[in-house]
Amino acid sequence: EAQVTQNPRYLITVTGKKLTVTCSQNMNHEYMSWYRQDPGLGLRQIYYSMNVEVTDKGDVPEGYKVSRKEKRNFPLILESPSPNQTSLYFCASSLMGKSGANVLTFGAGSRLTVL
Amino acid sequence: AQSVAQPEDQVNVAEGNPLTVKCTYSVSGNPYLFWYVQYPNRGLQFLLKYITGDNLVKGSYGFEAEFNKSQTSFHLKKPSALVSDSALYFCAVRDLDTGRRALTFGSGTRLQVQP
């Protein structure tokens, strides 16, 4: 089944304790992206990647890191989490294409609470 | 800059009645427009998109949307609502002419269909 898999789905952690949220897709998609969803703000893009070893900042990259060493994986790293990073996080992927009309496939989400 | 507005936080409709979820957008060039739906504890799922051509776009689950360039709107509609349509709906836009890859999402509209 074509899917984007995120882990963990739920995580409670404390301020300053490094954590990684993994994301993996099995569709051979070039484009991958991380979003955070907060009430009243919709989804905001954190980082994206257009291919292996190519990453770039989205709208809200502060406090996050990413890497793209393999095509299928795009982990999100919080080096020193803070309470304002408490949120629902989504990974998404798509083919690149030239037209920009490609549809994103989303993971099920990872709910992170930072105490 | 590209932006999307969903003016209603929640829309309530009785089962069997028509529904409309509103979306307006702002781009400097030509838009690609998308609707996604989020069911509880799930990731976002693609419903439909407008690229070019016919202003009335048909999508999954009986939904359709009408692109109106003069009003910069892309409202989501369904002739007869089902209780199972209750979910969170997001409108999103990508500005073709800037070449920016990111989708900008609206803040979401919660649709509640009463039996």
mmCIF file with all atom_site columns, C-alpha atoms in Angstrom:
data_model
loop_
_atom_site.group_PDB
_atom_site.id
_atom_site.type_symbol
_atom_site.label_atom_id
_atom_site.label_alt_id
_atom_site.label_comp_id
_atom_site.label_asym_id
_atom_site.label_entity_id
_atom_site.label_seq_id
_atom_site.pdbx_PDB_ins_code
_atom_site.Cartn_x
_atom_site.Cartn_y
_atom_site.Cartn_z
_atom_site.occupancy
_atom_site.B_iso_or_equiv
_atom_site.pdbx_formal_charge
_atom_site.auth_seq_id
_atom_site.auth_comp_id
_atom_site.auth_asym_id
_atom_site.auth_atom_id
_atom_site.pdbx_PDB_model_num
ATOM 1   C CA . GLU A 1 1   ? 0.000   0.000  0.000   1.00 0.00 ? 1   GLU A CA 1
ATOM 2   C CA . ALA A 1 2   ? 1.296   3.445  -0.951  1.00 0.00 ? 2   ALA A CA 1
ATOM 3   C CA . GLN A 1 3   ? 1.796   5.407  2.223   1.00 0.00 ? 3   GLN A CA 1
ATOM 4   C CA . VAL A 1 4   ? 3.746   7.857  4.320   1.00 0.00 ? 4   VAL A CA 1
ATOM 5   C CA . THR A 1 5   ? 4.657   6.457  7.732   1.00 0.00 ? 5   THR A CA 1
ATOM 6   C CA . GLN A 1 6   ? 5.511   8.628  10.702  1.00 0.00 ? 6   GLN A CA 1
ATOM 7   C CA . ASN A 1 7   ? 6.804   7.595  14.102  1.00 0.00 ? 7   ASN A CA 1
ATOM 8   C CA . PRO A 1 8   ? 6.107   8.091  16.901  1.00 0.00 ? 8   PRO A CA 1
ATOM 9   C CA . ARG A 1 9   ? 2.423   8.936  16.622  1.00 0.00 ? 9   ARG A CA 1
ATOM 10  C CA . TYR A 1 10  ? 2.342   10.357 20.134  1.00 0.00 ? 10  TYR A CA 1
ATOM 11  C CA . LEU A 1 11  ? 5.190   11.687 22.244  1.00 0.00 ? 11  LEU A CA 1
ATOM 12  C CA . ILE A 1 12  ? 5.468   13.586 25.497  1.00 0.00 ? 12  ILE A CA 1
ATOM 13  C CA . THR A 1 13  ? 8.898   14.943 26.279  1.00 0.00 ? 13  THR A CA 1
ATOM 14  C CA . VAL A 1 14  ? 10.592  17.614 28.377  1.00 0.00 ? 14  VAL A CA 1
ATOM 15  C CA . THR A 1 15  ? 12.246  20.853 27.405  1.00 0.00 ? 15  THR A CA 1
ATOM 16  C CA . GLY A 1 16  ? 15.719  20.378 25.981  1.00 0.00 ? 16  GLY A CA 1
ATOM 17  C CA . LYS A 1 17  ? 15.611  16.635 25.385  1.00 0.00 ? 17  LYS A CA 1
ATOM 18  C CA . LYS A 1 18  ? 16.543  15.989 21.761  1.00 0.00 ? 18  LYS A CA 1
ATOM 19  C CA . LEU A 1 19  ? 14.054  14.014 19.739  1.00 0.00 ? 19  LEU A CA 1
ATOM 20  C CA . THR A 1 20  ? 13.592  12.770 16.195  1.00 0.00 ? 20  THR A CA 1
ATOM 21  C CA . VAL A 1 21  ? 10.354  12.131 14.353  1.00 0.00 ? 21  VAL A CA 1
ATOM 22  C CA . THR A 1 22  ? 10.868  9.715  11.508  1.00 0.00 ? 22  THR A CA 1
ATOM 23  C CA . CYS A 1 23  ? 9.107   9.832  8.152   1.00 0.00 ? 23  CYS A CA 1
ATOM 24  C CA . SER A 1 24  ? 9.287   7.227  5.435   1.00 0.00 ? 24  SER A CA 1
ATOM 25  C CA . GLN A 1 25  ? 7.473   6.907  2.098   1.00 0.00 ? 25  GLN A CA 1
ATOM 26  C CA . ASN A 1 26  ? 7.270   3.935  -0.267  1.00 0.00 ? 26  ASN A CA 1
ATOM 27  C CA . MET A 1 27  ? 6.170   5.757  -3.428  1.00 0.00 ? 27  MET A CA 1
ATOM 28  C CA . ASN A 1 28  ? 9.580   6.825  -4.751  1.00 0.00 ? 28  ASN A CA 1
ATOM 29  C CA . HIS A 1 29  ? 8.568   10.463 -4.357  1.00 0.00 ? 29  HIS A CA 1
ATOM 30  C CA . GLU A 1 30  ? 11.219  13.124 -4.848  1.00 0.00 ? 30  GLU A CA 1
ATOM 31  C CA . TYR A 1 31  ? 9.486   15.815 -2.814  1.00 0.00 ? 31  TYR A CA 1
ATOM 32  C CA . MET A 1 32  ? 9.006   15.529 0.951   1.00 0.00 ? 32  MET A CA 1
ATOM 33  C CA . SER A 1 33  ? 7.895   18.100 3.466   1.00 0.00 ? 33  SER A CA 1
ATOM 34  C CA . TRP A 1 34  ? 7.142   18.647 7.144   1.00 0.00 ? 34  TRP A CA 1
ATOM 35  C CA . TYR A 1 35  ? 4.188   20.693 8.402   1.00 0.00 ? 35  TYR A CA 1
ATOM 36  C CA . ARG A 1 36  ? 2.938   21.627 11.815  1.00 0.00 ? 36  ARG A CA 1
ATOM 37  C CA . GLN A 1 37  ? -0.752  22.064 12.513  1.00 0.00 ? 37  GLN A CA 1
ATOM 38  C CA . ASP A 1 38  ? -1.913  24.451 15.216  1.00 0.00 ? 38  ASP A CA 1
ATOM 39  C CA . PRO A 1 39  ? -5.507  25.480 15.991  1.00 0.00 ? 39  PRO A CA 1
ATOM 40  C CA . GLY A 1 40  ? -6.583  28.498 13.975  1.00 0.00 ? 40  GLY A CA 1
ATOM 41  C CA . LEU A 1 41  ? -3.344  28.556 11.984  1.00 0.00 ? 41  LEU A CA 1
ATOM 42  C CA . GLY A 1 42  ? -3.851  25.690 9.586   1.00 0.00 ? 42  GLY A CA 1
ATOM 43  C CA . LEU A 1 43  ? -0.767  23.865 8.357   1.00 0.00 ? 43  LEU A CA 1
ATOM 44  C CA . ARG A 1 44  ? 2.536   25.691 8.182   1.00 0.00 ? 44  ARG A CA 1
ATOM 45  C CA . GLN A 1 45  ? 5.534   24.316 6.370   1.00 0.00 ? 45  GLN A CA 1
ATOM 46  C CA . ILE A 1 46  ? 8.679   23.699 8.427   1.00 0.00 ? 46  ILE A CA 1
ATOM 47  C CA . TYR A 1 47  ? 11.152  22.258 5.915   1.00 0.00 ? 47  TYR A CA 1
ATOM 48  C CA . TYR A 1 48  ? 10.996  20.586 2.551   1.00 0.00 ? 48  TYR A CA 1
ATOM 49  C CA . SER A 1 49  ? 13.236  18.543 0.303   1.00 0.00 ? 49  SER A CA 1
ATOM 50  C CA . MET A 1 50  ? 13.152  18.248 -3.461  1.00 0.00 ? 50  MET A CA 1
ATOM 51  C CA . ASN A 1 51  ? 15.516  15.294 -3.612  1.00 0.00 ? 51  ASN A CA 1
ATOM 52  C CA . VAL A 1 52  ? 18.300  13.478 -1.785  1.00 0.00 ? 52  VAL A CA 1
ATOM 53  C CA . GLU A 1 53  ? 20.684  15.913 -0.075  1.00 0.00 ? 53  GLU A CA 1
ATOM 54  C CA . VAL A 1 54  ? 18.511  18.892 -1.129  1.00 0.00 ? 54  VAL A CA 1
ATOM 55  C CA . THR A 1 55  ? 16.625  20.562 1.705   1.00 0.00 ? 55  THR A CA 1
ATOM 56  C CA . ASP A 1 56  ? 15.288  24.068 2.280   1.00 0.00 ? 56  ASP A CA 1
ATOM 57  C CA . LYS A 1 57  ? 13.473  26.089 4.890   1.00 0.00 ? 57  LYS A CA 1
ATOM 58  C CA . GLY A 1 58  ? 9.746   26.557 4.869   1.00 0.00 ? 58  GLY A CA 1
ATOM 59  C CA . ASP A 1 59  ? 7.795   29.220 6.694   1.00 0.00 ? 59  ASP A CA 1
ATOM 60  C CA . VAL A 1 60  ? 8.578   28.194 10.299  1.00 0.00 ? 60  VAL A CA 1
ATOM 61  C CA . PRO A 1 61  ? 11.986  26.438 10.394  1.00 0.00 ? 61  PRO A CA 1
ATOM 62  C CA . GLU A 1 62  ? 13.304  27.844 13.699  1.00 0.00 ? 62  GLU A CA 1
ATOM 63  C CA . GLY A 1 63  ? 14.145  25.126 16.212  1.00 0.00 ? 63  GLY A CA 1
ATOM 64  C CA . TYR A 1 64  ? 14.032  22.282 13.680  1.00 0.00 ? 64  TYR A CA 1
ATOM 65  C CA . LYS A 1 65  ? 16.514  20.385 11.531  1.00 0.00 ? 65  LYS A CA 1
ATOM 66  C CA . VAL A 1 66  ? 16.025  17.849 8.761   1.00 0.00 ? 66  VAL A CA 1
ATOM 67  C CA . SER A 1 67  ? 18.145  15.555 6.650   1.00 0.00 ? 67  SER A CA 1
ATOM 68  C CA . ARG A 1 68  ? 17.563  13.662 3.412   1.00 0.00 ? 68  ARG A CA 1
ATOM 69  C CA . LYS A 1 69  ? 20.236  11.010 3.064   1.00 0.00 ? 69  LYS A CA 1
ATOM 70  C CA . GLU A 1 70  ? 17.951  8.528  1.333   1.00 0.00 ? 70  GLU A CA 1
ATOM 71  C CA . LYS A 1 71  ? 15.064  9.168  -0.986  1.00 0.00 ? 71  LYS A CA 1
ATOM 72  C CA . ARG A 1 72  ? 12.473  7.411  1.174   1.00 0.00 ? 72  ARG A CA 1
ATOM 73  C CA . ASN A 1 73  ? 13.347  8.979  4.568   1.00 0.00 ? 73  ASN A CA 1
ATOM 74  C CA . PHE A 1 74  ? 13.014  12.549 5.825   1.00 0.00 ? 74  PHE A CA 1
ATOM 75  C CA . PRO A 1 75  ? 13.434  12.754 9.613   1.00 0.00 ? 75  PRO A CA 1
ATOM 76  C CA . LEU A 1 76  ? 12.522  15.865 11.599  1.00 0.00 ? 76  LEU A CA 1
ATOM 77  C CA . ILE A 1 77  ? 14.936  16.676 14.420  1.00 0.00 ? 77  ILE A CA 1
ATOM 78  C CA . LEU A 1 78  ? 14.246  18.867 17.414  1.00 0.00 ? 78  LEU A CA 1
ATOM 79  C CA . GLU A 1 79  ? 17.655  19.472 18.971  1.00 0.00 ? 79  GLU A CA 1
ATOM 80  C CA . SER A 1 80  ? 16.356  21.257 22.058  1.00 0.00 ? 80  SER A CA 1
ATOM 81  C CA . PRO A 1 81  ? 12.564  21.153 22.147  1.00 0.00 ? 81  PRO A CA 1
ATOM 82  C CA . SER A 1 82  ? 10.630  23.960 23.794  1.00 0.00 ? 82  SER A CA 1
ATOM 83  C CA . PRO A 1 83  ? 6.957   24.156 24.849  1.00 0.00 ? 83  PRO A CA 1
ATOM 84  C CA . ASN A 1 84  ? 6.083   26.317 21.816  1.00 0.00 ? 84  ASN A CA 1
ATOM 85  C CA . GLN A 1 85  ? 6.906   23.304 19.662  1.00 0.00 ? 85  GLN A CA 1
ATOM 86  C CA . THR A 1 86  ? 3.977   21.418 21.145  1.00 0.00 ? 86  THR A CA 1
ATOM 87  C CA . SER A 1 87  ? 1.951   20.688 18.035  1.00 0.00 ? 87  SER A CA 1
ATOM 88  C CA . LEU A 1 88  ? 0.627   18.128 15.584  1.00 0.00 ? 88  LEU A CA 1
ATOM 89  C CA . TYR A 1 89  ? 3.222   17.347 12.935  1.00 0.00 ? 89  TYR A CA 1
ATOM 90  C CA . PHE A 1 90  ? 2.623   15.964 9.470   1.00 0.00 ? 90  PHE A CA 1
ATOM 91  C CA . CYS A 1 91  ? 5.033   14.583 6.932   1.00 0.00 ? 91  CYS A CA 1
ATOM 92  C CA . ALA A 1 92  ? 3.959   14.638 3.283   1.00 0.00 ? 92  ALA A CA 1
ATOM 93  C CA . SER A 1 93  ? 5.410   13.581 -0.033  1.00 0.00 ? 93  SER A CA 1
ATOM 94  C CA . SER A 1 94  ? 4.739   13.910 -3.751  1.00 0.00 ? 94  SER A CA 1
ATOM 95  C CA . LEU A 1 95  ? 6.287   13.504 -7.142  1.00 0.00 ? 95  LEU A CA 1
ATOM 96  C CA . MET A 1 96  ? 8.111   16.626 -8.259  1.00 0.00 ? 96  MET A CA 1
ATOM 97  C CA . GLY A 1 97  ? 6.867   17.292 -11.765 1.00 0.00 ? 97  GLY A CA 1
ATOM 98  C CA . LYS A 1 98  ? 7.335   20.578 -13.531 1.00 0.00 ? 98  LYS A CA 1
ATOM 99  C CA . SER A 1 99  ? 3.783   21.826 -13.339 1.00 0.00 ? 99  SER A CA 1
ATOM 100 C CA . GLY A 1 100 ? 3.419   22.035 -9.594  1.00 0.00 ? 100 GLY A CA 1
ATOM 101 C CA . ALA A 1 101 ? 0.087   20.260 -9.778  1.00 0.00 ? 101 ALA A CA 1
ATOM 102 C CA . ASN A 1 102 ? 1.242   17.223 -7.848  1.00 0.00 ? 102 ASN A CA 1
ATOM 103 C CA . VAL A 1 103 ? -0.875  16.038 -4.959  1.00 0.00 ? 103 VAL A CA 1
ATOM 104 C CA . LEU A 1 104 ? 0.626   15.576 -1.530  1.00 0.00 ? 104 LEU A CA 1
ATOM 105 C CA . THR A 1 105 ? 0.245   12.283 0.326   1.00 0.00 ? 105 THR A CA 1
ATOM 106 C CA . PHE A 1 106 ? 0.214   12.840 4.082   1.00 0.00 ? 106 PHE A CA 1
ATOM 107 C CA . GLY A 1 107 ? 1.245   10.688 6.996   1.00 0.00 ? 107 GLY A CA 1
ATOM 108 C CA . ALA A 1 108 ? -1.162  10.106 9.885   1.00 0.00 ? 108 ALA A CA 1
ATOM 109 C CA . GLY A 1 109 ? 0.477   12.739 12.063  1.00 0.00 ? 109 GLY A CA 1
ATOM 110 C CA . SER A 1 110 ? 2.646   12.864 15.181  1.00 0.00 ? 110 SER A CA 1
ATOM 111 C CA . ARG A 1 111 ? 1.289   14.630 18.231  1.00 0.00 ? 111 ARG A CA 1
ATOM 112 C CA . LEU A 1 112 ? 4.149   16.102 20.237  1.00 0.00 ? 112 LEU A CA 1
ATOM 113 C CA . THR A 1 113 ? 3.864   17.613 23.713  1.00 0.00 ? 113 THR A CA 1
ATOM 114 C CA . VAL A 1 114 ? 6.847   19.412 25.225  1.00 0.00 ? 114 VAL A CA 1
ATOM 115 C CA . LEU A 1 115 ? 6.593   20.022 28.979  1.00 0.00 ? 115 LEU A CA 1
ATOM 116 C CA . ALA B 2 1   ? 3.127   36.267 -1.315  1.00 0.00 ? 1   ALA B CA 1
ATOM 117 C CA . GLN B 2 2   ? 0.441   33.647 -1.563  1.00 0.00 ? 2   GLN B CA 1
ATOM 118 C CA . SER B 2 3   ? -2.292  33.312 1.043   1.00 0.00 ? 3   SER B CA 1
ATOM 119 C CA . VAL B 2 4   ? -5.573  31.552 1.662   1.00 0.00 ? 4   VAL B CA 1
ATOM 120 C CA . ALA B 2 5   ? -8.530  32.586 3.796   1.00 0.00 ? 5   ALA B CA 1
ATOM 121 C CA . GLN B 2 6   ? -11.245 30.305 5.095   1.00 0.00 ? 6   GLN B CA 1
ATOM 122 C CA . PRO B 2 7   ? -13.619 32.745 6.760   1.00 0.00 ? 7   PRO B CA 1
ATOM 123 C CA . GLU B 2 8   ? -15.687 30.193 8.681   1.00 0.00 ? 8   GLU B CA 1
ATOM 124 C CA . ASP B 2 9   ? -14.239 28.192 11.550  1.00 0.00 ? 9   ASP B CA 1
ATOM 125 C CA . GLN B 2 10  ? -17.259 25.879 11.483  1.00 0.00 ? 10  GLN B CA 1
ATOM 126 C CA . VAL B 2 11  ? -20.122 25.127 9.140   1.00 0.00 ? 11  VAL B CA 1
ATOM 127 C CA . ASN B 2 12  ? -23.207 23.288 10.365  1.00 0.00 ? 12  ASN B CA 1
ATOM 128 C CA . VAL B 2 13  ? -25.603 21.644 7.946   1.00 0.00 ? 13  VAL B CA 1
ATOM 129 C CA . ALA B 2 14  ? -28.371 19.068 8.187   1.00 0.00 ? 14  ALA B CA 1
ATOM 130 C CA . GLU B 2 15  ? -27.949 15.741 6.453   1.00 0.00 ? 15  GLU B CA 1
ATOM 131 C CA . GLY B 2 16  ? -29.383 15.839 2.941   1.00 0.00 ? 16  GLY B CA 1
ATOM 132 C CA . ASN B 2 17  ? -28.969 19.600 2.588   1.00 0.00 ? 17  ASN B CA 1
ATOM 133 C CA . PRO B 2 18  ? -26.417 21.203 0.275   1.00 0.00 ? 18  PRO B CA 1
ATOM 134 C CA . LEU B 2 19  ? -23.187 22.392 1.805   1.00 0.00 ? 19  LEU B CA 1
ATOM 135 C CA . THR B 2 20  ? -20.667 25.084 0.955   1.00 0.00 ? 20  THR B CA 1
ATOM 136 C CA . VAL B 2 21  ? -17.262 25.621 2.531   1.00 0.00 ? 21  VAL B CA 1
ATOM 137 C CA . LYS B 2 22  ? -15.749 28.947 1.530   1.00 0.00 ? 22  LYS B CA 1
ATOM 138 C CA . CYS B 2 23  ? -12.205 29.714 0.410   1.00 0.00 ? 23  CYS B CA 1
ATOM 139 C CA . THR B 2 24  ? -10.611 32.826 -1.021  1.00 0.00 ? 24  THR B CA 1
ATOM 140 C CA . TYR B 2 25  ? -7.022  33.141 -2.128  1.00 0.00 ? 25  TYR B CA 1
ATOM 141 C CA . SER B 2 26  ? -4.391  35.709 -2.990  1.00 0.00 ? 26  SER B CA 1
ATOM 142 C CA . VAL B 2 27  ? -1.521  35.124 -5.409  1.00 0.00 ? 27  VAL B CA 1
ATOM 143 C CA . SER B 2 28  ? 0.558   37.340 -7.634  1.00 0.00 ? 28  SER B CA 1
ATOM 144 C CA . GLY B 2 29  ? 0.333   34.993 -10.592 1.00 0.00 ? 29  GLY B CA 1
ATOM 145 C CA . ASN B 2 30  ? -1.878  32.101 -11.609 1.00 0.00 ? 30  ASN B CA 1
ATOM 146 C CA . PRO B 2 31  ? -3.042  29.727 -8.897  1.00 0.00 ? 31  PRO B CA 1
ATOM 147 C CA . TYR B 2 32  ? -3.157  26.010 -8.430  1.00 0.00 ? 32  TYR B CA 1
ATOM 148 C CA . LEU B 2 33  ? -5.917  25.371 -5.871  1.00 0.00 ? 33  LEU B CA 1
ATOM 149 C CA . PHE B 2 34  ? -6.531  22.301 -3.753  1.00 0.00 ? 34  PHE B CA 1
ATOM 150 C CA . TRP B 2 35  ? -8.983  20.989 -1.187  1.00 0.00 ? 35  TRP B CA 1
ATOM 151 C CA . TYR B 2 36  ? -7.923  18.460 1.420   1.00 0.00 ? 36  TYR B CA 1
ATOM 152 C CA . VAL B 2 37  ? -10.003 16.787 4.144   1.00 0.00 ? 37  VAL B CA 1
ATOM 153 C CA . GLN B 2 38  ? -8.868  15.610 7.558   1.00 0.00 ? 38  GLN B CA 1
ATOM 154 C CA . TYR B 2 39  ? -10.851 12.997 9.450   1.00 0.00 ? 39  TYR B CA 1
ATOM 155 C CA . PRO B 2 40  ? -10.255 12.562 13.211  1.00 0.00 ? 40  PRO B CA 1
ATOM 156 C CA . ASN B 2 41  ? -6.849  11.090 14.022  1.00 0.00 ? 41  ASN B CA 1
ATOM 157 C CA . ARG B 2 42  ? -5.931  10.878 10.361  1.00 0.00 ? 42  ARG B CA 1
ATOM 158 C CA . GLY B 2 43  ? -3.671  12.742 7.985   1.00 0.00 ? 43  GLY B CA 1
ATOM 159 C CA . LEU B 2 44  ? -4.992  14.993 5.276   1.00 0.00 ? 44  LEU B CA 1
ATOM 160 C CA . GLN B 2 45  ? -6.514  13.400 2.197   1.00 0.00 ? 45  GLN B CA 1
ATOM 161 C CA . PHE B 2 46  ? -6.743  14.990 -1.235  1.00 0.00 ? 46  PHE B CA 1
ATOM 162 C CA . LEU B 2 47  ? -10.260 15.853 -2.448  1.00 0.00 ? 47  LEU B CA 1
ATOM 163 C CA . LEU B 2 48  ? -9.829  17.839 -5.650  1.00 0.00 ? 48  LEU B CA 1
ATOM 164 C CA . LYS B 2 49  ? -7.739  20.431 -7.446  1.00 0.00 ? 49  LYS B CA 1
ATOM 165 C CA . TYR B 2 50  ? -8.034  23.200 -9.995  1.00 0.00 ? 50  TYR B CA 1
ATOM 166 C CA . ILE B 2 51  ? -5.205  23.639 -12.478 1.00 0.00 ? 51  ILE B CA 1
ATOM 167 C CA . THR B 2 52  ? -6.678  25.080 -15.677 1.00 0.00 ? 52  THR B CA 1
ATOM 168 C CA . GLY B 2 53  ? -9.738  24.601 -17.820 1.00 0.00 ? 53  GLY B CA 1
ATOM 169 C CA . ASP B 2 54  ? -13.279 24.114 -16.605 1.00 0.00 ? 54  ASP B CA 1
ATOM 170 C CA . ASN B 2 55  ? -14.046 26.289 -13.606 1.00 0.00 ? 55  ASN B CA 1
ATOM 171 C CA . LEU B 2 56  ? -16.153 23.546 -12.008 1.00 0.00 ? 56  LEU B CA 1
ATOM 172 C CA . VAL B 2 57  ? -13.975 20.771 -10.678 1.00 0.00 ? 57  VAL B CA 1
ATOM 173 C CA . LYS B 2 58  ? -15.343 17.439 -9.489  1.00 0.00 ? 58  LYS B CA 1
ATOM 174 C CA . GLY B 2 59  ? -13.571 15.392 -6.871  1.00 0.00 ? 59  GLY B CA 1
ATOM 175 C CA . SER B 2 60  ? -13.878 12.503 -4.457  1.00 0.00 ? 60  SER B CA 1
ATOM 176 C CA . TYR B 2 61  ? -16.965 11.571 -2.417  1.00 0.00 ? 61  TYR B CA 1
ATOM 177 C CA . GLY B 2 62  ? -19.309 13.727 -4.516  1.00 0.00 ? 62  GLY B CA 1
ATOM 178 C CA . PHE B 2 63  ? -17.562 17.015 -3.725  1.00 0.00 ? 63  PHE B CA 1
ATOM 179 C CA . GLU B 2 64  ? -17.022 19.739 -6.281  1.00 0.00 ? 64  GLU B CA 1
ATOM 180 C CA . ALA B 2 65  ? -15.512 23.211 -6.252  1.00 0.00 ? 65  ALA B CA 1
ATOM 181 C CA . GLU B 2 66  ? -15.952 26.262 -8.400  1.00 0.00 ? 66  GLU B CA 1
ATOM 182 C CA . PHE B 2 67  ? -13.033 28.437 -9.372  1.00 0.00 ? 67  PHE B CA 1
ATOM 183 C CA . ASN B 2 68  ? -13.976 32.111 -9.687  1.00 0.00 ? 68  ASN B CA 1
ATOM 184 C CA . LYS B 2 69  ? -11.074 34.231 -10.858 1.00 0.00 ? 69  LYS B CA 1
ATOM 185 C CA . SER B 2 70  ? -12.802 37.597 -10.513 1.00 0.00 ? 70  SER B CA 1
ATOM 186 C CA . GLN B 2 71  ? -13.738 36.877 -6.897  1.00 0.00 ? 71  GLN B CA 1
ATOM 187 C CA . THR B 2 72  ? -10.515 34.944 -6.209  1.00 0.00 ? 72  THR B CA 1
ATOM 188 C CA . SER B 2 73  ? -12.576 32.178 -4.662  1.00 0.00 ? 73  SER B CA 1
ATOM 189 C CA . PHE B 2 74  ? -12.597 28.394 -4.728  1.00 0.00 ? 74  PHE B CA 1
ATOM 190 C CA . HIS B 2 75  ? -15.605 27.299 -2.668  1.00 0.00 ? 75  HIS B CA 1
ATOM 191 C CA . LEU B 2 76  ? -16.171 23.622 -1.919  1.00 0.00 ? 76  LEU B CA 1
ATOM 192 C CA . LYS B 2 77  ? -19.674 22.306 -2.468  1.00 0.00 ? 77  LYS B CA 1
ATOM 193 C CA . LYS B 2 78  ? -21.752 19.168 -2.229  1.00 0.00 ? 78  LYS B CA 1
ATOM 194 C CA . PRO B 2 79  ? -25.401 18.876 -3.262  1.00 0.00 ? 79  PRO B CA 1
ATOM 195 C CA . SER B 2 80  ? -26.444 16.577 -0.416  1.00 0.00 ? 80  SER B CA 1
ATOM 196 C CA . ALA B 2 81  ? -24.444 16.321 2.813   1.00 0.00 ? 81  ALA B CA 1
ATOM 197 C CA . LEU B 2 82  ? -23.834 13.054 4.668   1.00 0.00 ? 82  LEU B CA 1
ATOM 198 C CA . VAL B 2 83  ? -23.080 12.647 8.372   1.00 0.00 ? 83  VAL B CA 1
ATOM 199 C CA . SER B 2 84  ? -19.849 10.945 7.289   1.00 0.00 ? 84  SER B CA 1
ATOM 200 C CA . ASP B 2 85  ? -18.751 14.206 5.616   1.00 0.00 ? 85  ASP B CA 1
ATOM 201 C CA . SER B 2 86  ? -18.161 15.688 9.073   1.00 0.00 ? 86  SER B CA 1
ATOM 202 C CA . ALA B 2 87  ? -14.465 16.540 9.137   1.00 0.00 ? 87  ALA B CA 1
ATOM 203 C CA . LEU B 2 88  ? -11.950 19.368 8.933   1.00 0.00 ? 88  LEU B CA 1
ATOM 204 C CA . TYR B 2 89  ? -11.503 20.849 5.458   1.00 0.00 ? 89  TYR B CA 1
ATOM 205 C CA . PHE B 2 90  ? -8.467  22.742 4.218   1.00 0.00 ? 90  PHE B CA 1
ATOM 206 C CA . CYS B 2 91  ? -8.097  24.894 1.137   1.00 0.00 ? 91  CYS B CA 1
ATOM 207 C CA . ALA B 2 92  ? -4.578  25.356 -0.244  1.00 0.00 ? 92  ALA B CA 1
ATOM 208 C CA . VAL B 2 93  ? -2.931  27.392 -3.000  1.00 0.00 ? 93  VAL B CA 1
ATOM 209 C CA . ARG B 2 94  ? 0.287   27.301 -4.945  1.00 0.00 ? 94  ARG B CA 1
ATOM 210 C CA . ASP B 2 95  ? 1.338   30.262 -7.084  1.00 0.00 ? 95  ASP B CA 1
ATOM 211 C CA . LEU B 2 96  ? 2.528   28.927 -10.423 1.00 0.00 ? 96  LEU B CA 1
ATOM 212 C CA . ASP B 2 97  ? 4.385   31.996 -11.472 1.00 0.00 ? 97  ASP B CA 1
ATOM 213 C CA . THR B 2 98  ? 6.674   32.297 -8.468  1.00 0.00 ? 98  THR B CA 1
ATOM 214 C CA . GLY B 2 99  ? 7.859   28.725 -8.865  1.00 0.00 ? 99  GLY B CA 1
ATOM 215 C CA . ARG B 2 100 ? 7.531   28.283 -5.119  1.00 0.00 ? 100 ARG B CA 1
ATOM 216 C CA . ARG B 2 101 ? 6.988   24.649 -4.303  1.00 0.00 ? 101 ARG B CA 1
ATOM 217 C CA . ALA B 2 102 ? 5.180   25.055 -1.023  1.00 0.00 ? 102 ALA B CA 1
ATOM 218 C CA . LEU B 2 103 ? 1.453   24.882 -0.687  1.00 0.00 ? 103 LEU B CA 1
ATOM 219 C CA . THR B 2 104 ? -0.047  27.557 1.535   1.00 0.00 ? 104 THR B CA 1
ATOM 220 C CA . PHE B 2 105 ? -2.950  26.212 3.571   1.00 0.00 ? 105 PHE B CA 1
ATOM 221 C CA . GLY B 2 106 ? -5.924  27.993 5.041   1.00 0.00 ? 106 GLY B CA 1
ATOM 222 C CA . SER B 2 107 ? -6.763  27.737 8.723   1.00 0.00 ? 107 SER B CA 1
ATOM 223 C CA . GLY B 2 108 ? -9.350  25.031 8.127   1.00 0.00 ? 108 GLY B CA 1
ATOM 224 C CA . THR B 2 109 ? -13.142 24.813 8.403   1.00 0.00 ? 109 THR B CA 1
ATOM 225 C CA . ARG B 2 110 ? -14.825 22.222 10.541  1.00 0.00 ? 110 ARG B CA 1
ATOM 226 C CA . LEU B 2 111 ? -17.899 20.783 8.846   1.00 0.00 ? 111 LEU B CA 1
ATOM 227 C CA . GLN B 2 112 ? -20.524 19.323 11.141  1.00 0.00 ? 112 GLN B CA 1
ATOM 228 C CA . VAL B 2 113 ? -23.389 17.430 9.469   1.00 0.00 ? 113 VAL B CA 1
ATOM 229 C CA . GLN B 2 114 ? -26.298 16.722 11.779  1.00 0.00 ? 114 GLN B CA 1
ATOM 230 C CA . PRO B 2 115 ? -28.516 13.658 11.279  1.00 0.00 ? 115 PRO B CA 1
#
